[in-house]
Amino acid sequence: MKLSPSIMLSVLIWKQTRIYIQRKLDVR
């Protein structure tokens, strides 16, 4: 199965956003 660059980019951004949000929630 071949993913299109745009989908891979979206997944990458989504992962980064999740990490960022988790850090924001961690630091109170």
PDB file of N, CA and C in Angstrom:
ATOM      1  N   MET A   1       0.856  -1.213   0.000  1.00  0.00           N
ATOM      2  CA  MET A   1       0.000   0.000   0.000  1.00  0.00           C
ATOM      3  C   MET A   1       0.875   1.241   0.000  1.00  0.00           C
ATOM      4  N   LYS A   2       0.556   2.157  -0.851  1.00  0.00           N
ATOM      5  CA  LYS A   2       1.366   3.373  -0.983  1.00  0.00           C
ATOM      6  C   LYS A   2       0.585   4.591  -0.498  1.00  0.00           C
ATOM      7  N   LEU A   3       1.181   5.300   0.430  1.00  0.00           N
ATOM      8  CA  LEU A   3       0.509   6.508   0.942  1.00  0.00           C
ATOM      9  C   LEU A   3       0.963   7.724   0.162  1.00  0.00           C
ATOM     10  N   SER A   4       0.059   8.631  -0.043  1.00  0.00           N
ATOM     11  CA  SER A   4       0.423   9.850  -0.754  1.00  0.00           C
ATOM     12  C   SER A   4       1.175  10.789   0.193  1.00  0.00           C
ATOM     13  N   PRO A   5       2.076  11.610  -0.343  1.00  0.00           N
ATOM     14  CA  PRO A   5       2.870  12.528   0.493  1.00  0.00           C
ATOM     15  C   PRO A   5       2.007  13.398   1.400  1.00  0.00           C
ATOM     16  N   SER A   6       0.887  13.825   0.901  1.00  0.00           N
ATOM     17  CA  SER A   6       0.021  14.708   1.700  1.00  0.00           C
ATOM     18  C   SER A   6      -0.505  13.978   2.940  1.00  0.00           C
ATOM     19  N   ILE A   7      -0.847  12.706   2.771  1.00  0.00           N
ATOM     20  CA  ILE A   7      -1.354  11.934   3.918  1.00  0.00           C
ATOM     21  C   ILE A   7      -0.241  11.740   4.934  1.00  0.00           C
ATOM     22  N   MET A   8       0.948  11.413   4.461  1.00  0.00           N
ATOM     23  CA  MET A   8       2.083  11.228   5.367  1.00  0.00           C
ATOM     24  C   MET A   8       2.377  12.516   6.114  1.00  0.00           C
ATOM     25  N   LEU A   9       2.276  13.616   5.406  1.00  0.00           N
ATOM     26  CA  LEU A   9       2.534  14.919   6.032  1.00  0.00           C
ATOM     27  C   LEU A   9       1.479  15.203   7.101  1.00  0.00           C
ATOM     28  N   SER A  10       0.244  14.883   6.801  1.00  0.00           N
ATOM     29  CA  SER A  10      -0.839  15.119   7.772  1.00  0.00           C
ATOM     30  C   SER A  10      -0.616  14.287   9.025  1.00  0.00           C
ATOM     31  N   VAL A  11      -0.226  13.038   8.846  1.00  0.00           N
ATOM     32  CA  VAL A  11       0.022  12.156   9.991  1.00  0.00           C
ATOM     33  C   VAL A  11       1.171  12.706  10.825  1.00  0.00           C
ATOM     34  N   LEU A  12       2.211  13.171  10.147  1.00  0.00           N
ATOM     35  CA  LEU A  12       3.365  13.718  10.860  1.00  0.00           C
ATOM     36  C   LEU A  12       2.950  14.925  11.692  1.00  0.00           C
ATOM     37  N   ILE A  13       2.188  15.824  11.087  1.00  0.00           N
ATOM     38  CA  ILE A  13       1.727  17.027  11.795  1.00  0.00           C
ATOM     39  C   ILE A  13       0.825  16.628  12.960  1.00  0.00           C
ATOM     40  N   TRP A  14      -0.037  15.641  12.729  1.00  0.00           N
ATOM     41  CA  TRP A  14      -0.954  15.193  13.790  1.00  0.00           C
ATOM     42  C   TRP A  14      -0.175  14.643  14.976  1.00  0.00           C
ATOM     43  N   LYS A  15       0.875  13.858  14.695  1.00  0.00           N
ATOM     44  CA  LYS A  15       1.692  13.302  15.788  1.00  0.00           C
ATOM     45  C   LYS A  15       2.367  14.420  16.561  1.00  0.00           C
ATOM     46  N   GLN A  16       2.930  15.384  15.845  1.00  0.00           N
ATOM     47  CA  GLN A  16       3.601  16.502  16.511  1.00  0.00           C
ATOM     48  C   GLN A  16       2.610  17.278  17.368  1.00  0.00           C
ATOM     49  N   THR A  17       1.417  17.473  16.847  1.00  0.00           N
ATOM     50  CA  THR A  17       0.396  18.221  17.597  1.00  0.00           C
ATOM     51  C   THR A  17       0.009  17.473  18.864  1.00  0.00           C
ATOM     52  N   ARG A  18      -0.127  16.154  18.742  1.00  0.00           N
ATOM     53  CA  ARG A  18      -0.491  15.355  19.918  1.00  0.00           C
ATOM     54  C   ARG A  18       0.580  15.453  20.997  1.00  0.00           C
ATOM     55  N   ILE A  19       1.833  15.360  20.587  1.00  0.00           N
ATOM     56  CA  ILE A  19       2.944  15.454  21.558  1.00  0.00           C
ATOM     57  C   ILE A  19       2.910  16.832  22.217  1.00  0.00           C
ATOM     58  N   TYR A  20       2.682  17.860  21.407  1.00  0.00           N
ATOM     59  CA  TYR A  20       2.653  19.225  21.932  1.00  0.00           C
ATOM     60  C   TYR A  20       1.518  19.389  22.950  1.00  0.00           C
ATOM     61  N   ILE A  21       0.353  18.888  22.622  1.00  0.00           N
ATOM     62  CA  ILE A  21      -0.803  19.005  23.530  1.00  0.00           C
ATOM     63  C   ILE A  21      -0.537  18.239  24.825  1.00  0.00           C
ATOM     64  N   GLN A  22       0.030  17.044  24.712  1.00  0.00           N
ATOM     65  CA  GLN A  22       0.311  16.255  25.917  1.00  0.00           C
ATOM     66  C   GLN A  22       1.286  17.005  26.817  1.00  0.00           C
ATOM     67  N   ARG A  23       2.264  17.672  26.224  1.00  0.00           N
ATOM     68  CA  ARG A  23       3.229  18.430  27.023  1.00  0.00           C
ATOM     69  C   ARG A  23       2.526  19.591  27.706  1.00  0.00           C
ATOM     70  N   LYS A  24       1.658  20.252  26.994  1.00  0.00           N
ATOM     71  CA  LYS A  24       0.933  21.392  27.572  1.00  0.00           C
ATOM     72  C   LYS A  24       0.078  20.911  28.747  1.00  0.00           C
ATOM     73  N   LEU A  25      -0.515  19.732  28.614  1.00  0.00           N
ATOM     74  CA  LEU A  25      -1.349  19.208  29.697  1.00  0.00           C
ATOM     75  C   LEU A  25      -0.476  18.747  30.856  1.00  0.00           C
ATOM     76  N   ASP A  26       0.712  18.259  30.550  1.00  0.00           N
ATOM     77  CA  ASP A  26       1.608  17.782  31.602  1.00  0.00           C
ATOM     78  C   ASP A  26       2.075  18.928  32.490  1.00  0.00           C
ATOM     79  N   VAL A  27       2.435  20.010  31.858  1.00  0.00           N
ATOM     80  CA  VAL A  27       2.942  21.156  32.628  1.00  0.00           C
ATOM     81  C   VAL A  27       1.752  21.973  33.117  1.00  0.00           C
ATOM     82  N   ARG A  28       1.591  22.035  34.421  1.00  0.00           N
ATOM     83  CA  ARG A  28       0.430  22.781  34.957  1.00  0.00           C
ATOM     84  C   ARG A  28       0.905  24.039  35.650  1.00  0.00           C
TER      85      ARG A  28
END
